[in-house]
Coordinates of C-alpha atoms (C1' of nucleotides) in Angstrom, one line a residue:
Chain O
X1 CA -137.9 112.0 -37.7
X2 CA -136.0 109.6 -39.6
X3 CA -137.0 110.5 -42.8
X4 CA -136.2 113.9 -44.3
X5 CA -132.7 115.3 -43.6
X6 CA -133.4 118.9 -43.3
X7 CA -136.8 120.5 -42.8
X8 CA -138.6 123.7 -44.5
X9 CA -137.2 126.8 -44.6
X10 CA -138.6 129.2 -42.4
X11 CA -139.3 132.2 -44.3
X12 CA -138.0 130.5 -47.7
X13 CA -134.8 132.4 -46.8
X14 CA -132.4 129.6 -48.5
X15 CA -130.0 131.5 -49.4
X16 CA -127.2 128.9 -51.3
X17 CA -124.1 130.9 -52.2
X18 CA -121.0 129.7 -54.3
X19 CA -119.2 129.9 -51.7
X20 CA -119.1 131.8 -48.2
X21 CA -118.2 135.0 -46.9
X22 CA -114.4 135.4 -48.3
X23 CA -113.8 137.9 -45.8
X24 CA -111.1 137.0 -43.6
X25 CA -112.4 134.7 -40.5
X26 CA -111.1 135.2 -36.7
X27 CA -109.6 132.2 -35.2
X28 CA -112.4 131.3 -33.1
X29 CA -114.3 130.7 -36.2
X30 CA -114.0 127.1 -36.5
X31 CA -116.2 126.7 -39.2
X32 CA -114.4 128.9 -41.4
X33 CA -111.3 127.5 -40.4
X34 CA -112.6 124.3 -42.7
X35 CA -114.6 125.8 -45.4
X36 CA -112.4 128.4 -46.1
X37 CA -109.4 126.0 -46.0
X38 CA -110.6 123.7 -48.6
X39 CA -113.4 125.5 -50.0
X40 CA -116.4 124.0 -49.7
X41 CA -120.0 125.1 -50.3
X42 CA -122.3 126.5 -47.8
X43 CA -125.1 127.5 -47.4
X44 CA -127.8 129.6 -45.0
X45 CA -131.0 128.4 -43.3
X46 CA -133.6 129.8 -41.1
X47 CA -135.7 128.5 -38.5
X48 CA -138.4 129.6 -36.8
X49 CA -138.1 129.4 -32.5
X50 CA -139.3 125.7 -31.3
X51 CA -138.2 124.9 -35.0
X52 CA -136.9 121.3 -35.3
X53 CA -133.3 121.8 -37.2
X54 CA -132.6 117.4 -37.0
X55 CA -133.9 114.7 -34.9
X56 CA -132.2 112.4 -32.5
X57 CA -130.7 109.5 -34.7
X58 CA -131.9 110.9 -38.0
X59 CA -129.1 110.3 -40.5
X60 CA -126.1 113.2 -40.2
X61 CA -126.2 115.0 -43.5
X62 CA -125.0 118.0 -42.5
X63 CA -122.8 120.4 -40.4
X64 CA -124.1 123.7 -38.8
X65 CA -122.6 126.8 -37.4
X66 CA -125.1 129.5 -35.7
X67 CA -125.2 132.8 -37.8
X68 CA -128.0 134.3 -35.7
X69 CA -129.9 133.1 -32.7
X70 CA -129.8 130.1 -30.5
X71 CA -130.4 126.6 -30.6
X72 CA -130.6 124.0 -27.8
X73 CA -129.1 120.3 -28.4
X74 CA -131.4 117.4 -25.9
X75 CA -132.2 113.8 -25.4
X76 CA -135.1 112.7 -24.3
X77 CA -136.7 109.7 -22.2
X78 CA -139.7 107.9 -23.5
X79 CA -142.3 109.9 -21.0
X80 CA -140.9 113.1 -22.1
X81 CA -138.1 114.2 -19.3
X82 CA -135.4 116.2 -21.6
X83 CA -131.8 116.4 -21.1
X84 CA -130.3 119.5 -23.0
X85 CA -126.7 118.7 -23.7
X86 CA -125.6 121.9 -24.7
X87 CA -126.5 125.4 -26.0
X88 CA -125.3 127.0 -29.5
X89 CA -124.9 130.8 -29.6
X90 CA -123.9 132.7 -32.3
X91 CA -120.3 131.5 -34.1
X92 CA -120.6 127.5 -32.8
X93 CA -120.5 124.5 -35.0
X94 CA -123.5 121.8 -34.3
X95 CA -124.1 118.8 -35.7
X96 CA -121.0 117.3 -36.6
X97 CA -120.8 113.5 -36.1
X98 CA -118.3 111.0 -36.7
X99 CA -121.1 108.3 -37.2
X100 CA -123.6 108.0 -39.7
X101 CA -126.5 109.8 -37.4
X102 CA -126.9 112.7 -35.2
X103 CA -127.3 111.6 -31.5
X104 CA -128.7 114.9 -30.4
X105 CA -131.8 116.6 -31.5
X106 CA -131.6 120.0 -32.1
X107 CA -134.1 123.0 -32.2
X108 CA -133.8 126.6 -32.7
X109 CA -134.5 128.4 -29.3
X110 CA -135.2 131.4 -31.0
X111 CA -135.5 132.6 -34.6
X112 CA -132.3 131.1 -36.2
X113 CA -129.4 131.4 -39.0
X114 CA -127.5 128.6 -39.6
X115 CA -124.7 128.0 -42.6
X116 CA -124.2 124.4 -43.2
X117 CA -122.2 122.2 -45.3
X118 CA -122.6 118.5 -46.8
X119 CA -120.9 115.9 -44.1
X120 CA -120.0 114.2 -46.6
X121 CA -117.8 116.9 -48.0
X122 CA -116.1 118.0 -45.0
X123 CA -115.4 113.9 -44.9
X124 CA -114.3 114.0 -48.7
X125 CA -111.9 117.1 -47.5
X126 CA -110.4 115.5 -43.9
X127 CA -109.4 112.2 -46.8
X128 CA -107.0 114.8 -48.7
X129 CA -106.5 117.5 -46.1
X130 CA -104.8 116.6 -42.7
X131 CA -105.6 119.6 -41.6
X132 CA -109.2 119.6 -42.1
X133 CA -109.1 116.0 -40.0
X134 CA -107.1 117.4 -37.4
X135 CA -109.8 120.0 -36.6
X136 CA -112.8 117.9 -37.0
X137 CA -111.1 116.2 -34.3
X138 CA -110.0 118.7 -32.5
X139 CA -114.0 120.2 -32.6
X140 CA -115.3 117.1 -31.5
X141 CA -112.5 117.1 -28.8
X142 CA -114.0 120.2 -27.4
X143 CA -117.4 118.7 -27.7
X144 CA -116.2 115.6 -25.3
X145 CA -114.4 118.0 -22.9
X146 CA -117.4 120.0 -22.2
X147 CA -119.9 117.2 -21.7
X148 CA -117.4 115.8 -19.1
X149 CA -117.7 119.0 -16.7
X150 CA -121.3 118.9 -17.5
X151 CA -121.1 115.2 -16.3
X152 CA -119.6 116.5 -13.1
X153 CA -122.1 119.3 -12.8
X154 CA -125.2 117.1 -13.3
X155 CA -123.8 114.3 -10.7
X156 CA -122.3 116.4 -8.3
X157 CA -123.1 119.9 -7.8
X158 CA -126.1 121.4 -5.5
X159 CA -129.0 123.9 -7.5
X160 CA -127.1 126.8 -6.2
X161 CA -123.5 125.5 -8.0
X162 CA -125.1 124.5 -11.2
X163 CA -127.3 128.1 -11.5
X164 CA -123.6 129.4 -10.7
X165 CA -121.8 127.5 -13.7
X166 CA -124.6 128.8 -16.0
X167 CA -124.3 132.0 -15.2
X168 CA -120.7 132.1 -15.4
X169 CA -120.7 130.1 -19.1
X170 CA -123.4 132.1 -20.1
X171 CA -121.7 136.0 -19.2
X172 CA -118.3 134.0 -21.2
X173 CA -119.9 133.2 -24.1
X174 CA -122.8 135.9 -24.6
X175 CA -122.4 139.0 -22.3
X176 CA -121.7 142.1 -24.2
X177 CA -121.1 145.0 -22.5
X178 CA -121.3 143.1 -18.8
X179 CA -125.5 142.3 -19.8
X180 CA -126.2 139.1 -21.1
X181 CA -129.5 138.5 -22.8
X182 CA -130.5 134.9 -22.5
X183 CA -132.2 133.7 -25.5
X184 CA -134.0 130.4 -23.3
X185 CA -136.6 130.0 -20.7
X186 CA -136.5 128.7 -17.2
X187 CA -137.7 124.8 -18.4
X188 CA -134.8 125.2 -21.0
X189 CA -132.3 126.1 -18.3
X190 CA -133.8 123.6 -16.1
X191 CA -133.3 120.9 -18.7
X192 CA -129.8 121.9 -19.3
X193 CA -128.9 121.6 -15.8
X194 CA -130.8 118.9 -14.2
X195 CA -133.1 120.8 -12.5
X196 CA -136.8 121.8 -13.1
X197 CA -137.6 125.5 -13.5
X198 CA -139.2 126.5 -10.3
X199 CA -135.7 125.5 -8.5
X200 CA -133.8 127.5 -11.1
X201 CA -135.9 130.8 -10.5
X202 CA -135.7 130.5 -7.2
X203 CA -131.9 130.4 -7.4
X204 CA -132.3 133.1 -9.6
X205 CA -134.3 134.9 -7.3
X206 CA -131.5 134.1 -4.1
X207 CA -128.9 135.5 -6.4
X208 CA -130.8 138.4 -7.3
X209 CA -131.8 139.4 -3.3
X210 CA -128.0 138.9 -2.5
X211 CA -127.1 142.0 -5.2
X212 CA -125.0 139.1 -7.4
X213 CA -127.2 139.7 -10.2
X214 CA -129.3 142.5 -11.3
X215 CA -132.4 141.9 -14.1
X216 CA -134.3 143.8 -16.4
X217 CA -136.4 141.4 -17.4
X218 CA -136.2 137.6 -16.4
X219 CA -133.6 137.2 -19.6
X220 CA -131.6 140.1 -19.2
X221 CA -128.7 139.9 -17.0
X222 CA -126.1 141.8 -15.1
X223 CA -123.8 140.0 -12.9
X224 CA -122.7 142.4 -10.5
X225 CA -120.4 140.3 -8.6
X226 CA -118.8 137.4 -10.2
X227 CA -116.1 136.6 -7.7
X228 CA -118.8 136.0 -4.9
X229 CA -120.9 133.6 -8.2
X230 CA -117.2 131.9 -8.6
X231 CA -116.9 131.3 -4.9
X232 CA -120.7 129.7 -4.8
X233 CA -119.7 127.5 -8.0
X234 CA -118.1 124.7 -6.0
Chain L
X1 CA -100.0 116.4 -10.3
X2 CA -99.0 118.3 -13.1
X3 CA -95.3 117.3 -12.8
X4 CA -94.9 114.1 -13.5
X5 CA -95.8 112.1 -16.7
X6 CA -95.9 108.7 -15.8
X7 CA -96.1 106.9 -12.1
X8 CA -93.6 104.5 -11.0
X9 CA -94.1 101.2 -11.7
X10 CA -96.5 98.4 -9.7
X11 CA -94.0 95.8 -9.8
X12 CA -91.4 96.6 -11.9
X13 CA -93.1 95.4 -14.7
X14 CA -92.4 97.9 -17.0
X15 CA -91.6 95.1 -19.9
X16 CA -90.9 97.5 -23.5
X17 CA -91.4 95.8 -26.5
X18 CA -89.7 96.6 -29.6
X19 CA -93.1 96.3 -31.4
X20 CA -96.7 95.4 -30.0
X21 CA -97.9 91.9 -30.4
X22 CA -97.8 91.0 -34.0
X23 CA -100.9 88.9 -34.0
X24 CA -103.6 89.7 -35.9
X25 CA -106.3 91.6 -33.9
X26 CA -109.8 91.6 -34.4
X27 CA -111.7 94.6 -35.5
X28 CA -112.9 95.8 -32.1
X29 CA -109.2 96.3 -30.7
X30 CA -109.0 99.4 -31.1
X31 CA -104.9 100.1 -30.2
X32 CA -104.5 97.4 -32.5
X33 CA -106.1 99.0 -35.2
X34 CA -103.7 101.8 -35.1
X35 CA -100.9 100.4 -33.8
X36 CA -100.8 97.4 -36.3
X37 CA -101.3 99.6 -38.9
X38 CA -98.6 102.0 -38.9
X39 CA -96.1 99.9 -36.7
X40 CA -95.8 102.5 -33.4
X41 CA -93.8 101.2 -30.8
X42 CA -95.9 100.0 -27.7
X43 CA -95.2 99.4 -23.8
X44 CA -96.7 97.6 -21.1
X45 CA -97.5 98.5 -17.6
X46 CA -99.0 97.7 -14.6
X47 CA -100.7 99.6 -11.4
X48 CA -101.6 98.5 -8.2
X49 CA -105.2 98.7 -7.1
X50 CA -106.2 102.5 -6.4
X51 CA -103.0 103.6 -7.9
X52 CA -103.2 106.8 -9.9
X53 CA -102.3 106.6 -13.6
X54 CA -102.6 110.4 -14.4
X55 CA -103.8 113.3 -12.8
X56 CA -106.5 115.9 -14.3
X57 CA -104.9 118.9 -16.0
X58 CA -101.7 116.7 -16.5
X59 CA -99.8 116.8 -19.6
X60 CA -101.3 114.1 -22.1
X61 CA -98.0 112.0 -22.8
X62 CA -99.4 108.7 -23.1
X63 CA -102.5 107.0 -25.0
X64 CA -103.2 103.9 -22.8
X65 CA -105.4 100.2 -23.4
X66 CA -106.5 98.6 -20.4
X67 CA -104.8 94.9 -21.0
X68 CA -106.2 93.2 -17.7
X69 CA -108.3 94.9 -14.8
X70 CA -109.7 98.1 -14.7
X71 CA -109.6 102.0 -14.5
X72 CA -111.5 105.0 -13.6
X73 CA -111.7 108.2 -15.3
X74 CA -112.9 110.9 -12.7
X75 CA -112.8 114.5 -12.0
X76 CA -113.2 116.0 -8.3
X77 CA -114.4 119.1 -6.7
X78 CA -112.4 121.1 -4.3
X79 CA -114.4 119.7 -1.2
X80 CA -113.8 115.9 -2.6
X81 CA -117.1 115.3 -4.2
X82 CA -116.3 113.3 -7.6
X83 CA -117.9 112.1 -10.6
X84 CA -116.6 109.1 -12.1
X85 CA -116.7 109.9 -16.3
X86 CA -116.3 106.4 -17.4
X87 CA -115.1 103.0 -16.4
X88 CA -112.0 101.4 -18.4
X89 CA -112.5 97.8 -19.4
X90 CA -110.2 94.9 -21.0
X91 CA -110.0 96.1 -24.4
X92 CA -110.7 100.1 -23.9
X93 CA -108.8 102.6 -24.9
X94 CA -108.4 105.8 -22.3
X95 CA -106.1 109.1 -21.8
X96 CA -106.3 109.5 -25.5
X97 CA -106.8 113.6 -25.9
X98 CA -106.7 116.1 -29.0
X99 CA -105.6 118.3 -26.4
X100 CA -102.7 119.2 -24.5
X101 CA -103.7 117.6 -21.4
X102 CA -106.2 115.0 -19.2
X103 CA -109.1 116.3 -18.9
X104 CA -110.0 113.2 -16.2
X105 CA -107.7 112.0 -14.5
X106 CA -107.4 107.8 -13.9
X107 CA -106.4 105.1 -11.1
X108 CA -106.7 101.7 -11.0
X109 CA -109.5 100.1 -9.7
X110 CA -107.8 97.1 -9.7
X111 CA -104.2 95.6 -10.4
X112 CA -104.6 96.5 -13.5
X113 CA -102.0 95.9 -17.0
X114 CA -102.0 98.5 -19.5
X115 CA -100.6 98.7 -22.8
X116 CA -99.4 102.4 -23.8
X117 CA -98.1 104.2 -26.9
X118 CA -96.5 108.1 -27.1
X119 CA -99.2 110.3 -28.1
X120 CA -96.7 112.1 -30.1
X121 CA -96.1 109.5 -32.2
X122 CA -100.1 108.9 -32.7
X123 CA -100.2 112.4 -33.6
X124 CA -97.3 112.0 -36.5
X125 CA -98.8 108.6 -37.8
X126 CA -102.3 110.7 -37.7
X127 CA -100.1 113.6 -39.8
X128 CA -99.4 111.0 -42.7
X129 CA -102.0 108.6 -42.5
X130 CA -105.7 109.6 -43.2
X131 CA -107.1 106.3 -41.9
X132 CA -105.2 106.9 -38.6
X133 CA -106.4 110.5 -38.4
X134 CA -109.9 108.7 -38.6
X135 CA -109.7 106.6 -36.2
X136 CA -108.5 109.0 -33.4
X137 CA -111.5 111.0 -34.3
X138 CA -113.9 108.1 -34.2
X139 CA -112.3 106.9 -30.7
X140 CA -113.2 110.5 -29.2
X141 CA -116.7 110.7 -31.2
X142 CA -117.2 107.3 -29.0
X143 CA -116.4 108.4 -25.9
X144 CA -118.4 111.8 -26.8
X145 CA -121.6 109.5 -27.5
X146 CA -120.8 108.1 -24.1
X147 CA -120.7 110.8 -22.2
X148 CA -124.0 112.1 -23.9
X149 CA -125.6 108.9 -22.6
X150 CA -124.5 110.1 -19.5
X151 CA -125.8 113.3 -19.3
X152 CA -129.2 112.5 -19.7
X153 CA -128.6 109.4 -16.9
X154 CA -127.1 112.0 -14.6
X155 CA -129.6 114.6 -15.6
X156 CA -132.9 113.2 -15.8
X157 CA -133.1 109.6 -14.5
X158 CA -134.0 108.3 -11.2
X159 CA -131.8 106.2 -8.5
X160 CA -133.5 103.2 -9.6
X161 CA -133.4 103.3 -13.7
X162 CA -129.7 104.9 -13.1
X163 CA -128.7 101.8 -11.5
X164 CA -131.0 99.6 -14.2
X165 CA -128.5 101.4 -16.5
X166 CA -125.6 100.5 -15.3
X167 CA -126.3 96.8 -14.6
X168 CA -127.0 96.5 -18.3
X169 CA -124.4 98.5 -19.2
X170 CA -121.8 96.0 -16.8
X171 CA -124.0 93.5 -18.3
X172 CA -123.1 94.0 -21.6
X173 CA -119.5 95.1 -21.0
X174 CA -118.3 92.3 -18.5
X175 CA -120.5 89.6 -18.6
X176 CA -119.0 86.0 -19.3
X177 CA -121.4 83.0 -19.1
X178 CA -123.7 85.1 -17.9
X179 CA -122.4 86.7 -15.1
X180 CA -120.4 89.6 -14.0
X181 CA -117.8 90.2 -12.0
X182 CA -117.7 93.7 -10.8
X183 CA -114.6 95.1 -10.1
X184 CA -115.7 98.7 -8.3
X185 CA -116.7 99.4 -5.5
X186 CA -120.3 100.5 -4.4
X187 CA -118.6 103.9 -4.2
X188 CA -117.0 104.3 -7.5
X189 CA -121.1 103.2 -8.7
X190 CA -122.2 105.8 -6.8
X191 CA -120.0 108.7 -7.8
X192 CA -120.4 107.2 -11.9
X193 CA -124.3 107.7 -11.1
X194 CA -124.6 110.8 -9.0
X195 CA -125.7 108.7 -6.3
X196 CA -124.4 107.5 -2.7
X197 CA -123.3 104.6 -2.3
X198 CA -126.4 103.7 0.2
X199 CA -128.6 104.4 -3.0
X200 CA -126.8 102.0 -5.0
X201 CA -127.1 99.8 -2.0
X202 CA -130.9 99.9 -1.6
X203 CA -131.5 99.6 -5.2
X204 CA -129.2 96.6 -5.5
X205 CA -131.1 94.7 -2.8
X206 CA -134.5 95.8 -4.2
X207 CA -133.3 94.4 -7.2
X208 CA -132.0 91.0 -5.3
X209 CA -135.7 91.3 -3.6
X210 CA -137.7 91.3 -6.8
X211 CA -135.6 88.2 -8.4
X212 CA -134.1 90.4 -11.3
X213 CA -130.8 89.7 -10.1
X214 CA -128.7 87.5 -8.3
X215 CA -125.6 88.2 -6.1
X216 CA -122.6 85.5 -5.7
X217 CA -120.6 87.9 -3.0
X218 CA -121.6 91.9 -3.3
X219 CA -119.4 91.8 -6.5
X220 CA -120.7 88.5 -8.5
X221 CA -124.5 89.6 -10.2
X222 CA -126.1 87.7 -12.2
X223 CA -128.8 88.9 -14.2
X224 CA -132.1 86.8 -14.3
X225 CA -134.5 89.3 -15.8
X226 CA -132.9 91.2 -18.6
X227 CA -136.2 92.2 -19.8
X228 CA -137.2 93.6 -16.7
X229 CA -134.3 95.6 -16.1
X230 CA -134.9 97.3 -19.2
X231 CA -138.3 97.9 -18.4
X232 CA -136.9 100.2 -15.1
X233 CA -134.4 102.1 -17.6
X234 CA -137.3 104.4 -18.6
Chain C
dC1 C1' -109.4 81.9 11.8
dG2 C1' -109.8 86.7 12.7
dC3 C1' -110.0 91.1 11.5
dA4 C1' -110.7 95.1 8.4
dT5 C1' -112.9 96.7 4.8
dG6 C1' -116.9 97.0 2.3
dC7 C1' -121.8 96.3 2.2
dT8 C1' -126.4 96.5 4.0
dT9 C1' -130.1 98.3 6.6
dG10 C1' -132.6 101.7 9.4
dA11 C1' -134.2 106.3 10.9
dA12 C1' -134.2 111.1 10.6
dC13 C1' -133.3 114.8 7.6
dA14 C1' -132.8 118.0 3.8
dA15 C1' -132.8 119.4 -0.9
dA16 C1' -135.2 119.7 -4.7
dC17 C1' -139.7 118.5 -6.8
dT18 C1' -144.7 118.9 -7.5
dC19 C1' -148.8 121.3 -7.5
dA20 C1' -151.0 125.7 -7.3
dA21 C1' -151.8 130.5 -7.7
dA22 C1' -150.6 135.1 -8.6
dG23 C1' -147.8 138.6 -11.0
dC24 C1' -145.3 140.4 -14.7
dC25 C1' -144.0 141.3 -19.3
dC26 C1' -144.3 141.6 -24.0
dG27 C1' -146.3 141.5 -28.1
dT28 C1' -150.6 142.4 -30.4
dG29 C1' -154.4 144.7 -31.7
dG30 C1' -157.7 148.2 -31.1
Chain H
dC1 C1' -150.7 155.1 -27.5
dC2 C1' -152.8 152.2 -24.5
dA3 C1' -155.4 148.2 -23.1
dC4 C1' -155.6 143.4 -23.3
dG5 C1' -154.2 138.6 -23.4
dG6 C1' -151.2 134.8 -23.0
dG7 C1' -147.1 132.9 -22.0
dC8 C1' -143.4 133.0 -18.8
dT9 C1' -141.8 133.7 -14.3
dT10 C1' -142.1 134.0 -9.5
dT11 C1' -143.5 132.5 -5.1
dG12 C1' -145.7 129.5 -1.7
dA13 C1' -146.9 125.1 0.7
dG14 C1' -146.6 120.4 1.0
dT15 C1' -144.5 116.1 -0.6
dT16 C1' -141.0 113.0 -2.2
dT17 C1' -136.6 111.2 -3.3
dG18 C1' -132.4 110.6 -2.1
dT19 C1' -128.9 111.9 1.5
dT20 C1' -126.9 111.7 6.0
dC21 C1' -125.7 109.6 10.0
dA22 C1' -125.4 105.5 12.5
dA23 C1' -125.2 100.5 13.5
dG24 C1' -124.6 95.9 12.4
dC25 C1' -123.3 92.3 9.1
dA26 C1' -120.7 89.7 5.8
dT27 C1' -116.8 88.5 3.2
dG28 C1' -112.7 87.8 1.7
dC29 C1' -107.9 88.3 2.6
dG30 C1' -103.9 87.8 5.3

DNA sequence: CGCATGCTTGAACAAACTCAAAGCCCGTGG
DNA sequence: CCACGGGCTTTGAGTTTGTTCAAGCATGCG
């Protein structure tokens, strides 16, 4: 785990370009915001799902941003219990460390495209560039802010309230067209929130008998009513 | 809450300094490392115990270093549940945001001494000086890996290694000659583990009960079986 | 020295977990 | 195109861990 930085390509699809897309980047595209700032090189990677992208404390070499797909961030304990600290959908940056290692693991939850660039270039650039500093900061920053209302989910909030949050983050950062399509299983969602998978279903499963939610599928999603989820989220 | 910037004064004690001590600080002060460095103009302050310092969602005007006693950082629930995010020792640095705002708000666990600086100021220093720029980033990465730490404890970990966890953490934090002095309550335990404080209780006197610790008032613990502890951390 | 606050301990309870089994999809291959 | 198989999900029943509610105790502060 400690060994290699960055493990085989999926499907041999390492695509290195000069440089990345020049099109013009959207705000929200933090990882653009940097590269194409100072422009630095990036690359593309695939992984398969249940691919290993880095290991918990293996040496930092390199940023990612999601292209395509999904990828979970945990810790675990010595007899196996996982923690997933967050999720990465499509557009977030993962990976980026101010230390020499990566205190996360991180796995593709599905099949997944990543670009990445050096750490030590994005470094190089935040030593010229206050700018680029400013928003390494500022994305670790946001990091920090969301593990702290995870903190207060995972200490304080019943089954029902943490299902709630999900669903809530999940319809902000992935629904399109009012359906969300959840890339991870029960045991992932579990994991994320502190709960095992039964107890999440069985939320679900509430929800779903009270009309909040509709399925089709277990991963596809339709909150019908997200006032009455906001009032059940603490 | 969101009106006012700074509380009034414990004592009256709100001594300003031209400049910040000008003795030569060792590496793990972390104000100092900034402060020294670029010459920012510094304050001290003190709080009564339980008195708040900010509130959550409040503008972030002030960095702050705990000087003597100690703070928590904490964010509630509308129905009063809270979940302590970290505990402020001698030495720490808190309040410092990328953001706008506090994301936690703090009291005083304690009488407690601060040491303060404008986090405007930061931020220019940060705008000129790379190595300043760094270290803001570094502080945040630290509390990030914190709060990571936490997640999983929260998470995944039982009553028993959750309170094994903090006693090393204390341990390691606070001790002096072998003993620590704690200065929360078994409350403010509780809502740091995601337990009650008649879980914290229990597990402290099993603890007492199987010789791996030793109590000197609630508050005094000495710890007589590192090893063991660490064994109950999973 | 006395009281109030915080701590400990006990007993009953509840929320979530564990273990178990059945059902549903979805992708695969015939 | 449909049948099959395997993994994922749901649901149920019983158990466990930690909570809640309630006393009593200690301690440290005035």
């Amino acid at each position: 785990m400690l060994t290699q930085s960055l493990n085989a390509p999926a499907i041999s699809t390492q695509i290195t370009r000069g440089k990345v897309a020049p099109a013009p980047h959207p705000v929200s595209d933090q990882f653009g915001a940097i590269t194409g700032h100072v422009g630095l090189v990036a690359s593309e990677f695939s992984y398969r799902k249940d691919e290993e992208i880095y290991g918990e404390d293996e040496p930092a070499e390199y940023v990612y941003q999601v292209v395509s797909g999904a990828v979970r961030s945990y810790k675990l304990l010595s007899d196996g219990r996982r923690q997933i600290g967050a999720f990465h959908l499509p557009g977030d940056v993962f990976g980026l460390e101010s230390g020499a290692t990566h205190r996360l693991a991180a796995e593709a939850i599905i099949d997944t495209t990543v670009r990445l660039v050096k750490r030590a270039s994005l470094e190089k650039a935040a030593g010229t560039d206050v700018q680029v500093a400013r928003k390494l900061w500022a994305m670790t920053a946001s990091e920090l802010r969301h593990a702290e209302d995870h903190m207060l989910l995972l200490g304080r909030k019943t089954a029902m309230e943490r299902v709630a949050t999900f669903l809530l983050e999940m319809d902000r950062r992935l629904a399109v067209a009012g359906m969300m399509a959840l890339p991870m299983c029960r045991r992932d969602i579990g994991d994320y929130l502190g709960l095992t998978l039964e107890t999440v279903s069985r939320a679900l499963s509430q929800l779903h008998a009270q009309g909040i939610l509709g399925f089709s599928g277990a991963r596809q999603i339709v909150l019908r009513n997200r006032q009455r989820l906001h009032n059940l989220d603490a």
